[in-house]
Every structure is written in C-alpha cells, then in structure tokens.
Tab-separated table of C-alpha atoms and ligand atoms in Angstrom:
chain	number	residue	atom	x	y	z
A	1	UNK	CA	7.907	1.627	5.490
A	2	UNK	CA	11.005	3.708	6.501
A	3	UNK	CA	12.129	7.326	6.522
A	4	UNK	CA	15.003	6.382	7.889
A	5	UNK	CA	17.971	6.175	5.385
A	6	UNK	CA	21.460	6.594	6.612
A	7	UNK	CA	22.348	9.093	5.620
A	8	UNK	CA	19.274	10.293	5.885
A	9	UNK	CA	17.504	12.590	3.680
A	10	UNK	CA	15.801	15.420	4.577
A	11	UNK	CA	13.316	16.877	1.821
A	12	UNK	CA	12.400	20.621	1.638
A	13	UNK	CA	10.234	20.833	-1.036
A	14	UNK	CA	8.724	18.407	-3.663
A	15	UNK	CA	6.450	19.153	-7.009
A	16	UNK	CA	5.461	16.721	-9.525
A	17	UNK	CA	7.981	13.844	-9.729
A	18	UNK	CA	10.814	15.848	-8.134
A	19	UNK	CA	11.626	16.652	-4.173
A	20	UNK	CA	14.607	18.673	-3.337
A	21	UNK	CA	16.826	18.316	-0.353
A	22	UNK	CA	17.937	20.662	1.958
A	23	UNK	CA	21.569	20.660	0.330
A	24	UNK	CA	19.988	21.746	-2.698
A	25	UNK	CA	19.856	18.412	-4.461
A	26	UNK	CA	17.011	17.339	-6.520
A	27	UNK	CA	15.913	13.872	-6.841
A	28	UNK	CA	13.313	12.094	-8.894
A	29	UNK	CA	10.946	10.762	-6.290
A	30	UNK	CA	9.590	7.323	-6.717
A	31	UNK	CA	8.791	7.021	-2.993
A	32	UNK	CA	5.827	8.856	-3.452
A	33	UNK	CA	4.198	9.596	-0.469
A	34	UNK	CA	4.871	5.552	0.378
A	35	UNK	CA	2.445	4.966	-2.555
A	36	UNK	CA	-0.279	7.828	-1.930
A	37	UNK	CA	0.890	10.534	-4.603
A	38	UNK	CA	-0.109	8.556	-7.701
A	39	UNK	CA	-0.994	12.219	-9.206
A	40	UNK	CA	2.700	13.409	-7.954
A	41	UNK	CA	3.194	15.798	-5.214
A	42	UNK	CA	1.285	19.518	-4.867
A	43	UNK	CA	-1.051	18.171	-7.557
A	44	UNK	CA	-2.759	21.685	-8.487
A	45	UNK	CA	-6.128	20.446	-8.068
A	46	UNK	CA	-5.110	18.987	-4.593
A	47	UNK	CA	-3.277	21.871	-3.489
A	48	UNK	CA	-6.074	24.336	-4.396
A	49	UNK	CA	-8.671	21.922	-2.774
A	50	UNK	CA	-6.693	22.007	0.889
A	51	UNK	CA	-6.114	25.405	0.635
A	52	UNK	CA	-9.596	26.094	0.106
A	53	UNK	CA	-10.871	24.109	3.216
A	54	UNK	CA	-7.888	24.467	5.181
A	55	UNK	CA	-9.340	28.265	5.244
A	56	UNK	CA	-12.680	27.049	6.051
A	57	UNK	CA	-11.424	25.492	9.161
A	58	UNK	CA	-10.499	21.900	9.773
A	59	UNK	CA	-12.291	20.646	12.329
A	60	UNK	CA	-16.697	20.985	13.021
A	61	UNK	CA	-17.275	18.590	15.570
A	62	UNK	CA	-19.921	17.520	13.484
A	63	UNK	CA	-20.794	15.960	10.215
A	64	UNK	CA	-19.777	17.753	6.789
A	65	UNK	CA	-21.388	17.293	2.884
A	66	UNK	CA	-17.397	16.822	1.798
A	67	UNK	CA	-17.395	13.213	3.460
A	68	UNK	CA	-20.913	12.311	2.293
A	69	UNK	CA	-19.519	13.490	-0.878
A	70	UNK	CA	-15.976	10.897	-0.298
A	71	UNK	CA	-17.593	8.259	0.800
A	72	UNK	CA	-20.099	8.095	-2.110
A	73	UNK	CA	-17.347	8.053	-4.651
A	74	UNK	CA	-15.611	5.327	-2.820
A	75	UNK	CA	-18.921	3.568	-3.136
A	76	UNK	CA	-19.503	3.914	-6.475
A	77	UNK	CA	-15.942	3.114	-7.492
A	78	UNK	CA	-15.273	-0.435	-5.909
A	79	UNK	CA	-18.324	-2.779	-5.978
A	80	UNK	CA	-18.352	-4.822	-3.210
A	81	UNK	CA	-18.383	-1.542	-0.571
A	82	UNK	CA	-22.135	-0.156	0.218
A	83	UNK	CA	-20.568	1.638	3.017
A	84	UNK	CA	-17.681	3.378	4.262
A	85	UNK	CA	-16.451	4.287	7.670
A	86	UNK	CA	-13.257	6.823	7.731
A	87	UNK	CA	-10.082	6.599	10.044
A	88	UNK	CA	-7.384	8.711	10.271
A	89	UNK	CA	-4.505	6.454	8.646
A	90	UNK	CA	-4.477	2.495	7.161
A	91	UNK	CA	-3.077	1.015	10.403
A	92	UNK	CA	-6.713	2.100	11.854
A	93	UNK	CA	-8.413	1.034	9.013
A	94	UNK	CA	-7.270	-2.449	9.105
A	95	UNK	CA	-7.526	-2.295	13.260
A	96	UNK	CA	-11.015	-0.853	12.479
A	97	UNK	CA	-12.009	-3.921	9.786
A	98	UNK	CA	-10.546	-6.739	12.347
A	99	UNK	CA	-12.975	-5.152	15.252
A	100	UNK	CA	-16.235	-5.571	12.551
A	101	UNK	CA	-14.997	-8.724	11.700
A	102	UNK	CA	-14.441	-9.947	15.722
A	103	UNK	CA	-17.952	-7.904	16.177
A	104	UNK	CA	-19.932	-9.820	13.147
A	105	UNK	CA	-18.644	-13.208	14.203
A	106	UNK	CA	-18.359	-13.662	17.579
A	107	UNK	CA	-15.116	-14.975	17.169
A	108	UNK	CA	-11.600	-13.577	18.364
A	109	UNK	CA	-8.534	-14.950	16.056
A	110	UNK	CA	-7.128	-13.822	12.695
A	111	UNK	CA	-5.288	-15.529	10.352
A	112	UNK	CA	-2.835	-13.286	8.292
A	113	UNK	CA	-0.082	-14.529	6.101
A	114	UNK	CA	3.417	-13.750	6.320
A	115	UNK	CA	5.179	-10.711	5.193
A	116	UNK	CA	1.689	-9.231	4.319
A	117	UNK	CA	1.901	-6.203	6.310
A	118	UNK	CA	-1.257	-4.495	7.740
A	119	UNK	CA	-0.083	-1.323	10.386
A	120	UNK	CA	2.297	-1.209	13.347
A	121	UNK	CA	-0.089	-2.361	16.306
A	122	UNK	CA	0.097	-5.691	18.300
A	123	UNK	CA	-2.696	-8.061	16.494
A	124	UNK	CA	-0.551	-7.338	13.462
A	125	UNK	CA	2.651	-7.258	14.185
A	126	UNK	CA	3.499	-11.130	14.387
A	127	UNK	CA	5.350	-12.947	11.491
A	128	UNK	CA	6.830	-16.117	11.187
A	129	UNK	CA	11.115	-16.449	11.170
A	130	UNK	CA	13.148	-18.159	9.230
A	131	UNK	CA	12.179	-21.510	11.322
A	132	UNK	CA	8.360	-20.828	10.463
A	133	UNK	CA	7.804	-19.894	14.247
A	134	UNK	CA	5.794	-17.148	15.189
A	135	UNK	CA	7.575	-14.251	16.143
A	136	UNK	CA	6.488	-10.182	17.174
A	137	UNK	CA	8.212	-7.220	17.682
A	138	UNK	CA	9.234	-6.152	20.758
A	139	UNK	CA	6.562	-4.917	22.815
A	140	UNK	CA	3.469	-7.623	21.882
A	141	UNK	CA	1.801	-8.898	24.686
A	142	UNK	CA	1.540	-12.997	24.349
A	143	UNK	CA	-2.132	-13.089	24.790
A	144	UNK	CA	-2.278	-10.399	21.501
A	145	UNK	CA	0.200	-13.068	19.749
A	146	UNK	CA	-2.121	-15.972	20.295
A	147	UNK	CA	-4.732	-14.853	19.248
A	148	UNK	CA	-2.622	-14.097	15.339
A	149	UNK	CA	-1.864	-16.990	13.057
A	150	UNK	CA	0.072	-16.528	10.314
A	151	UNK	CA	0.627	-18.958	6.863
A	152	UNK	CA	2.965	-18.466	4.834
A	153	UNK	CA	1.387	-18.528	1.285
A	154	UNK	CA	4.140	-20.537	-0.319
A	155	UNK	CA	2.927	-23.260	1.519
A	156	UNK	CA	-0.872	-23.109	0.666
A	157	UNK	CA	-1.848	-26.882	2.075
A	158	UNK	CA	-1.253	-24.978	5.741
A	159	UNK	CA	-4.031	-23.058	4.872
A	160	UNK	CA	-7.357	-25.053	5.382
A	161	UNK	CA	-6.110	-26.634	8.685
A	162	UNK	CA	-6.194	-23.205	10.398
A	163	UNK	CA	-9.961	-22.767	9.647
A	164	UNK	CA	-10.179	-26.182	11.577
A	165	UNK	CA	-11.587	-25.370	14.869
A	166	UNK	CA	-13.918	-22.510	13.122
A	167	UNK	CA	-12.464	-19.819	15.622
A	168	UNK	CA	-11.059	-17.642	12.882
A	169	UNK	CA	-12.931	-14.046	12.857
A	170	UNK	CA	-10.986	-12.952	9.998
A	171	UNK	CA	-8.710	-13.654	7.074
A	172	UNK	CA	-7.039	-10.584	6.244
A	173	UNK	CA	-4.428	-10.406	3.301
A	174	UNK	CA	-2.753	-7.825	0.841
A	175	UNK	CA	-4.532	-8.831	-2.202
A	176	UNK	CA	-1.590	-8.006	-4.254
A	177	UNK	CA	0.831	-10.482	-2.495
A	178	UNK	CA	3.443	-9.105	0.554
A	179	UNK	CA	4.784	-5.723	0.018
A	180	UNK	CA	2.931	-4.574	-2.937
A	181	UNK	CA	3.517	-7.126	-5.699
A	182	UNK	CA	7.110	-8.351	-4.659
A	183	UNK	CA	5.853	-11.485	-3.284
A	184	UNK	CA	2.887	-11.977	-5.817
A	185	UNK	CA	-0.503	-14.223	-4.607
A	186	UNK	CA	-1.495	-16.910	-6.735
A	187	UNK	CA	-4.910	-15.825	-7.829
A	188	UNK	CA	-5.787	-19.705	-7.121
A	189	UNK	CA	-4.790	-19.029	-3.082
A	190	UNK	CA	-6.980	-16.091	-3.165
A	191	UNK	CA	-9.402	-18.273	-4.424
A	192	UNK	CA	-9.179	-20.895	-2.297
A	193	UNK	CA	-9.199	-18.451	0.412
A	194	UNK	CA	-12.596	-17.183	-0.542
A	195	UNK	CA	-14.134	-20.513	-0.931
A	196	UNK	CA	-12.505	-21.398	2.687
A	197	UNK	CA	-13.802	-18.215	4.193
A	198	UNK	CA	-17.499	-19.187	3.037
A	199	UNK	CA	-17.323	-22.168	4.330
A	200	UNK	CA	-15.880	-21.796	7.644
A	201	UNK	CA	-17.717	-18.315	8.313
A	202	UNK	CA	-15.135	-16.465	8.188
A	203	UNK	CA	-14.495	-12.873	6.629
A	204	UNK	CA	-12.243	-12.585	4.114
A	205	UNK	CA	-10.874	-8.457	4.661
A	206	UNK	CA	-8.684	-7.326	1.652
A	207	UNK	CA	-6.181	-4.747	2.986
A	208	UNK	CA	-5.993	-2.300	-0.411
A	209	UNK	CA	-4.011	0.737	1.607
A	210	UNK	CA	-1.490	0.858	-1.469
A	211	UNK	CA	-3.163	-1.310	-4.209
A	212	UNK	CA	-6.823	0.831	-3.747
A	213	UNK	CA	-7.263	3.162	-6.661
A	214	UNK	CA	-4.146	2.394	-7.754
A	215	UNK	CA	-3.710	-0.628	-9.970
A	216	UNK	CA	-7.284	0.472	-11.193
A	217	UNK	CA	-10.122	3.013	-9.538
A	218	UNK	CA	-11.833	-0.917	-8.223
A	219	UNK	CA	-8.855	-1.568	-6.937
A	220	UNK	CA	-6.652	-4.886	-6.681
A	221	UNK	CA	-10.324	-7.221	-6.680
A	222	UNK	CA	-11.257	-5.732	-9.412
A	223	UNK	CA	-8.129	-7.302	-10.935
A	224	UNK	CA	-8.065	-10.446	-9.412
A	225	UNK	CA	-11.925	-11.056	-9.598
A	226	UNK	CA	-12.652	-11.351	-5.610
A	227	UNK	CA	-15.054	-10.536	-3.959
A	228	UNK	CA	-14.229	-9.279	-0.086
A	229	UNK	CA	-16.389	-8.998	3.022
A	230	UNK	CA	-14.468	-5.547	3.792
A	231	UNK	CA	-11.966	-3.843	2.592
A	232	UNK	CA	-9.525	-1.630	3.633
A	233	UNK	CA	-7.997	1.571	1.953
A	234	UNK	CA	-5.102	4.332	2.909
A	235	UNK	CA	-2.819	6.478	0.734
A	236	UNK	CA	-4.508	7.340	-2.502
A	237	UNK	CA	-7.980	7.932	-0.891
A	238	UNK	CA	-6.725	10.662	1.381
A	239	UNK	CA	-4.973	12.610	-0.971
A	240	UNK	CA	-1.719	12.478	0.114
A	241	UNK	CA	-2.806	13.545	3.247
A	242	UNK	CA	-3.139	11.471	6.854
A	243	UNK	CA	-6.579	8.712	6.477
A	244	UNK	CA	-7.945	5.696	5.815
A	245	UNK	CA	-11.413	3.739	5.249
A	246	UNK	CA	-12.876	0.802	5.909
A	247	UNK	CA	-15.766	-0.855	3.370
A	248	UNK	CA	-18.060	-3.442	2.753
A	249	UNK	CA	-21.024	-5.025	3.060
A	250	UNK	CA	-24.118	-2.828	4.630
A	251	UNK	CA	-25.178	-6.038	7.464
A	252	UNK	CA	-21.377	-5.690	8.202
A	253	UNK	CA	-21.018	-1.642	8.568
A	254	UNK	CA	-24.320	-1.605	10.403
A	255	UNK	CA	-22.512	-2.831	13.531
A	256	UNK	CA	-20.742	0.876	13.533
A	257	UNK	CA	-24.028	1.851	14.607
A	258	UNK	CA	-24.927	-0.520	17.298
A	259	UNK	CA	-22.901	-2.087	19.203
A	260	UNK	CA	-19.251	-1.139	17.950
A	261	UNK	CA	-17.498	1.806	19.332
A	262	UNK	CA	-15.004	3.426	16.623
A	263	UNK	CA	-14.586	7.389	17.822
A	264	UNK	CA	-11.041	9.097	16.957
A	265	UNK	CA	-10.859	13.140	16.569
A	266	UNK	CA	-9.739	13.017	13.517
A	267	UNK	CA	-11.907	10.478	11.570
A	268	UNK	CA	-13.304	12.114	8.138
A	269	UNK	CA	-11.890	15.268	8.908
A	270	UNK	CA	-12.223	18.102	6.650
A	271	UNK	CA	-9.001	18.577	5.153
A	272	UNK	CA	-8.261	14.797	4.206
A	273	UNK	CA	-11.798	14.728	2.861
A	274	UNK	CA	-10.781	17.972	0.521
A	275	UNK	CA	-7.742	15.990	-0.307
A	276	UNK	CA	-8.749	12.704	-1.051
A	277	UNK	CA	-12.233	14.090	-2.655
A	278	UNK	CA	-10.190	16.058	-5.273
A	279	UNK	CA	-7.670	13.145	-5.595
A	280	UNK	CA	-10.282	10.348	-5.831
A	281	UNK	CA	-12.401	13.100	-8.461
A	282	UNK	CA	-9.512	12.915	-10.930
A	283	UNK	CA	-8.346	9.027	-10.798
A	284	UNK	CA	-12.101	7.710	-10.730
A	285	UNK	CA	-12.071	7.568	-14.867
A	286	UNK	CA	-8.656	5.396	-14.689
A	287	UNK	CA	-6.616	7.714	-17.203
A	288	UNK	CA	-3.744	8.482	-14.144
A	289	UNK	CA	-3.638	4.763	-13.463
A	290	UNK	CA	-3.228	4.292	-16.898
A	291	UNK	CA	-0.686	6.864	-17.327
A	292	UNK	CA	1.411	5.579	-14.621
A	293	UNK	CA	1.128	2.248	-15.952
A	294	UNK	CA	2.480	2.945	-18.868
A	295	UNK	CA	5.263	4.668	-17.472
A	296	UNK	CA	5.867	2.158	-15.136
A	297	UNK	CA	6.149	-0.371	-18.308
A	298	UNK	CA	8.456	1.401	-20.237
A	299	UNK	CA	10.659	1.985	-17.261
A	300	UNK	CA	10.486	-1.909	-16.470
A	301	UNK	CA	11.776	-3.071	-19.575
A	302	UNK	CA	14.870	-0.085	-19.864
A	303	UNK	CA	15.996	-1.013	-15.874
A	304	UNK	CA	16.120	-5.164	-17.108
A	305	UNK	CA	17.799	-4.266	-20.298
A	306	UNK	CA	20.098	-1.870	-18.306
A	307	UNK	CA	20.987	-4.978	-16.065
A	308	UNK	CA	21.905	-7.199	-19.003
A	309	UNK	CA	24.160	-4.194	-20.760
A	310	UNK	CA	26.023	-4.112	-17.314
A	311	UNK	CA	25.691	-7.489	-16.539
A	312	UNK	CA	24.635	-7.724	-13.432
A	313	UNK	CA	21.970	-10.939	-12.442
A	314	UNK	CA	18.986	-9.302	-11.664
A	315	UNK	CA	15.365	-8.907	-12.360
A	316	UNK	CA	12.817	-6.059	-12.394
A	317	UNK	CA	8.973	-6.696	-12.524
A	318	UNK	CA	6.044	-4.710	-11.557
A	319	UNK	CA	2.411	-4.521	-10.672
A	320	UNK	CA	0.631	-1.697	-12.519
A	321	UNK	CA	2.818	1.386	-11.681
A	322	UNK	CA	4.495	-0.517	-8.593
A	323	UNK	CA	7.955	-1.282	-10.624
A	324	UNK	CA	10.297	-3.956	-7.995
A	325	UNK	CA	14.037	-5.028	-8.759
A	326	UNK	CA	16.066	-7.710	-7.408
A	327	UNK	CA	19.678	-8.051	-7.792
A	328	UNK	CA	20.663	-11.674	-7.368
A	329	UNK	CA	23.972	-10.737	-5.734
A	330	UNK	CA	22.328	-10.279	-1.834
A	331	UNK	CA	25.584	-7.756	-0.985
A	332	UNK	CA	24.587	-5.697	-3.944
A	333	UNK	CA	21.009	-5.514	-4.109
A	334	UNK	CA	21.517	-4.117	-0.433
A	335	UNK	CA	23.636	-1.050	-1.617
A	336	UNK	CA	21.394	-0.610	-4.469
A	337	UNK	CA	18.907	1.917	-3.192
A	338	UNK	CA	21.805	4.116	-1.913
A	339	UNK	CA	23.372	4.033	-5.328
A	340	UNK	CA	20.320	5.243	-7.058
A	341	UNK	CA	20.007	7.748	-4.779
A	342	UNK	CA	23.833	9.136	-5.108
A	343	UNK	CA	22.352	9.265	-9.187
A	344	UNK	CA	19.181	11.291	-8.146
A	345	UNK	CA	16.653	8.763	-7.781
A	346	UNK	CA	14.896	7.778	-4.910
A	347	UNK	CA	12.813	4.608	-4.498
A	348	UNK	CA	11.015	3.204	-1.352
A	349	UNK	CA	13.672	0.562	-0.608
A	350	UNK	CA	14.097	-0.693	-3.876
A	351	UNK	CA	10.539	-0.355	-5.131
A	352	UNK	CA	9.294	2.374	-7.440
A	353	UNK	CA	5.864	3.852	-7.048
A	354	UNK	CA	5.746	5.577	-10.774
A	355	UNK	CA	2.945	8.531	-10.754
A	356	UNK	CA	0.524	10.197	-13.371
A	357	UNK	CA	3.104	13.085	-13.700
A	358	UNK	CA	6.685	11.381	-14.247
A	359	UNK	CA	7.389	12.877	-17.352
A	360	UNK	CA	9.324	11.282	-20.672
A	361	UNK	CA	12.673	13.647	-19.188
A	362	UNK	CA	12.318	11.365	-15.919
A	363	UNK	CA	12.038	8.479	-17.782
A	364	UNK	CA	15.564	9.464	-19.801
A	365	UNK	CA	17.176	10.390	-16.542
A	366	UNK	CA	16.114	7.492	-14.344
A	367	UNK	CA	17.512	4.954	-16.744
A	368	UNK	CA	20.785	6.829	-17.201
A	369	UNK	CA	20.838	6.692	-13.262
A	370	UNK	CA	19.912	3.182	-13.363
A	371	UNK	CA	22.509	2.449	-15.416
A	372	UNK	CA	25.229	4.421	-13.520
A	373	UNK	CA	24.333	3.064	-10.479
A	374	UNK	CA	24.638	-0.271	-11.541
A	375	UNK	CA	28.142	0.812	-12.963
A	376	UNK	CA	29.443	2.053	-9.819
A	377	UNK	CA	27.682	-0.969	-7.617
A	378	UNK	CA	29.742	-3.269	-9.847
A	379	UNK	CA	33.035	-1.072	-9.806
A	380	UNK	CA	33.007	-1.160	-5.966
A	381	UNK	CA	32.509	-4.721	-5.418
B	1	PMP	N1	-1.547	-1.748	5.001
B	1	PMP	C1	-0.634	-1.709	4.034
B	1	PMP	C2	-0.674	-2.732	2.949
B	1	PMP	C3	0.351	-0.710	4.044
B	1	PMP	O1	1.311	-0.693	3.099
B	1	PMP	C4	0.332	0.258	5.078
B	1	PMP	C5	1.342	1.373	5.154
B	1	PMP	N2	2.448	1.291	4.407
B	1	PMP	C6	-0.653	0.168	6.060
B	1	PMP	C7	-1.584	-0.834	5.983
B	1	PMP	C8	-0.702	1.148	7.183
B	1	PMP	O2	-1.150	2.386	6.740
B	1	PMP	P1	-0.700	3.723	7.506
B	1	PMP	O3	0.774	3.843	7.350
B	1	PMP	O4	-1.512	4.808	6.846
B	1	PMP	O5	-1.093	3.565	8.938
C-alpha cells in the first residue's frame, strides 16, 4: 500500500473521519491508517491510553502485565489461537508464521496465491505476470524465488498438484481474497485448501493483517468457517500504532521456545500494547464493526446508484466496512481516486476502509463527492 500520490499529500493533522493537509484542506479519510483506524483517528480512549504509557516509558527490556493483558484478549477473541507471539508490524508477522511453519514441518517451500499480498520481503514478494510465470521484484535472490509457488485461485485445479511432492511447509492466503475483498475467495477453495493442507501436512496460515477484528472481533474465519494452523494479524490489533502477531495452535507456538529464534527490539513493546489493548478493549463486543458495517452499506448502495444517475459502467461492492469500486472504463477508473480526492475524499487507491466514527454528515458529503467526481471524470474524457 502506497503513500505515494502524485501530487502527493501531506497530512498535518487527522481526528475522527477527517485529516487535514498542510494547505489547509480537509478531507474525509477512508484510507484509514491502511485499514488499522476502524475506531477513526485520535480515538479518545486510544489517545489517552498512549499518553498514559508513553509517560511511563516505552521500552523495559523485560516483560510487562500490558502484553499478558493483549495477548489474552487476542486469545479469547479468535478461537483457533491458544497463543500469541508479537512483532513489530504484519510483514514480520507473516515472516514470523512462515519460520513456525518451516520449523514444525521440516519442510522449506510455500505456496501463496497470486495477488494475495503478505509484506515486502523476498519469500513474499513473487507473483505470477500476465503469462502465469513467476515473477519478483527487483532485488529477490533466485534461490528465495524457488523456494515460492504461487496459484492463481481462478484456476483452482492448479491447486492439488503443488502439494504433489509433499515439500510444501506452508499455505498461506488472505482469507478474504487478494487485496481485501476485491478479488473475493470462493469459500469452496478455502475449503479445499484446508482439506489439502490435512492431507498433505501442510499448514494452512491465514494472513488476517486487515480482515482481523475487522469484519468481526474472530476475524475473517470466523466468517468463512475455517479453521487455521496460525494466523496472522497487523493494523487493528496495534492500535493504529506500528505491530503485529502471530497465533495458533499451542504444539505450534511452543517452537518459539525451543528451537526458533524470533528476537526484534521492538516486539510487544509498551506503547503498541497500550494502543492496541485499548483498541482491541472497545471492538471485542463487535458494536464498531457493526457500526462501520452499516455505514459501509449505506454508502455502497448511494456510490452504485450515483454511477447509474451519471451513467458511468461501474460497480461498487464491499466486504464488511471494506467498500471497493470499479469503473469499467480502465482510463477512468485510473483517474478516479484523484477525482475523489479534488472533492475531499480520500480512499486507499480506490478502496474505502469506512470506520466506527464516519458520521451521517460524511455519509451526505461523500456521496455528493462521489457524484461530482464522477461528473467531472466524465466531462474530461
Ligand atoms: N498482510 C496484509 C494482508 C497486508 O495488507 C499488509 C499491509 N498492508 C501486510 C501483511 C504487511 O503489514 P505491515 O505493513 O504492517 O508490515
């Protein structure tokens, strides 16, 4: 996920559902914190929860109650985690989850699918082009690459063969489909994947970064009725501050213990756990979720209907409060985000994360925006 927009933005200030720019500007924020701020930004409780520790110092060197405290929540909110070990962001989370999983089995490949993205480092960093050959970033050494094998979902008879030679450590996957619900899964792959995970020995690692405590305090399995070996979470469990977790099964987290190494300065530190503690405190009961949902629904249907009354061939779906829009017209939908933002609404690329606090003025606002934007789009063209 960017923060690179030309032009860019730079943000001074941000409260609730609104940030304001350094011009002075103020724009209805549906970025979000990239998905973390589901109770909007300087959430009261949050704020007075950092402050607090942030005054008690930061750092001890040593263990503190407030992650006991976080990591029994976590525990108690998603079912298939008995224990939790904390990171300092997602991309370590899901490096951390891939280690267990080489650790538990012996083995050394993953399988991924494509688009499904998981952090920035090498073992994750390979797709598949337009061809269906693998392809990394710049940077990824070839024996990394190798040892990554990515389906593509769409094609789910390519799964099974990959499990062949019983090599595969891990299966690791956004349980909500590729970036957050655009590219849905069939809850039959997931399935399938499951019952092919079993039998081949392999782990099955659900990365939850954006969907954990979002779509629902258990998270995107407790939707789709999965059960994984380990999970990952990011954004909403640190509060809007920098973390990230890894779960699962005790056999599994046990290794943390042993023989796998895992130190980083950083890990549970005492301001994230204040953050995400506080944050994790208020969303455990589901009513934000809820709330954002419903926000997130009523601002779905006014952006479609907005694209019939202009007439422009699009679509706009969402998962929970995770609202995405396509515009059929490829030259369009690219100048869309910029156009919203010209109106005073910004969304991550052309996704809207909708928050507990986006209030019924928002709502009003964003679909007059909408609206305009898709006016001027279609003026221009
Ligand atoms: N997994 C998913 C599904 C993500 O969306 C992200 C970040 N956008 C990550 C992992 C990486 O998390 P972080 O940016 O905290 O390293």
């Amino acid at each position: 996920m960017a923060r690179a927009y030309t032009p860019a933005l730079y943000v001074t200030r941000a409260l609730g559902s609104h940030k304001w720019l350094v011009d002075g500007r103020e724009l209805i924020d549906y970025t979000m914190g990239h998905g973390a701020l589901i109770l909007g930004h300087a959430h009261p409780a949050v704020v007075a929860a950092v402050q607090n520790q942030v005054a008690h110092g930061t750092h001890y060197g040593a263990a503190h109650p407030l992650e006991v405290e976080w990591a029994e929540l976590i525990v108690s909110l998603v079912p298939s985690v008995s224990e939790v070990r904390f990171t300092a962001s997602g991309t370590e989370a899901t490096m951390l989850a891939l280690r267990i999983a080489r650790a538990a089995t012996g083995r050394d490949s993953i399988v991924k699918l494509r688009d499904h993205f998981h952090g920035w480092y090498d073992a994750v960093s390979v797709d598949l082009d337009s061809s269906g050959s693998p392809v990394t970033t710049a940077g990824v050494a070839e024996a990394v690459r190798r040892d990554t094998h990515v389906i593509d979902p769409k094609a789910p008879e390519t799964l099974a063969p990959a499990f062949d030679d019983r090599t595969v450590a891990a299966l690791i996957m956004e349980p909500s489909g590729a970036r957050y619900g655009r590219e849905p899964l069939d809850p039959e792959f997931i399935r399938a994947a499951r019952a092919l995970c079993n039998e081949t020995g392999t782990l099955l690692v659900f990365d939850e970064v954006v969907t954990g405590f979002r779509i629902a305090p258990g998270g995107m399995q407790s939707i789709v009725g999965v059960t994984p070996d380990l999970t990952v979470f990011g954004k909403v469990m640190a509060g809007g501050l920098p973390g990230g977790a890894v779960g699962g099964r005790r056999e599994l987290m046990e290794l943390l213990t042993s023989t796998l190494k895992h130190p980083g300065t950083f890990n549970a530190n005492p301001l994230t756990a204040a953050a995400g503690l506080a944050t994790l405190r208020i969303v455990a009961n589901g009513a934000p979720q809820r709330a954002a949902d419903a926000y997130a629904r009523t601002l779905e249907s006014e952006w479609q209907a907005a694209l019939d009354v202009v007439g422009v061939r699009g679509r706009v779906w969402r998962l929970s409060s995770i609202i995405h829009v396509q515009l059929e017209d490829a030259a369009l939908h690219a100048r869309l985000a910029d156009a919203l933002r010209k109106e005073g609404i910004d969304l991550l690329n052309t996704s809207a994360f909708c928050s507990a606090v986006h209030s019924l003025v928002d709502l009003d606002q964003s679909v007059f925006a909408f609206e305009r934007a898709l006016r001027e789009l279609v003026s221009d063209r």
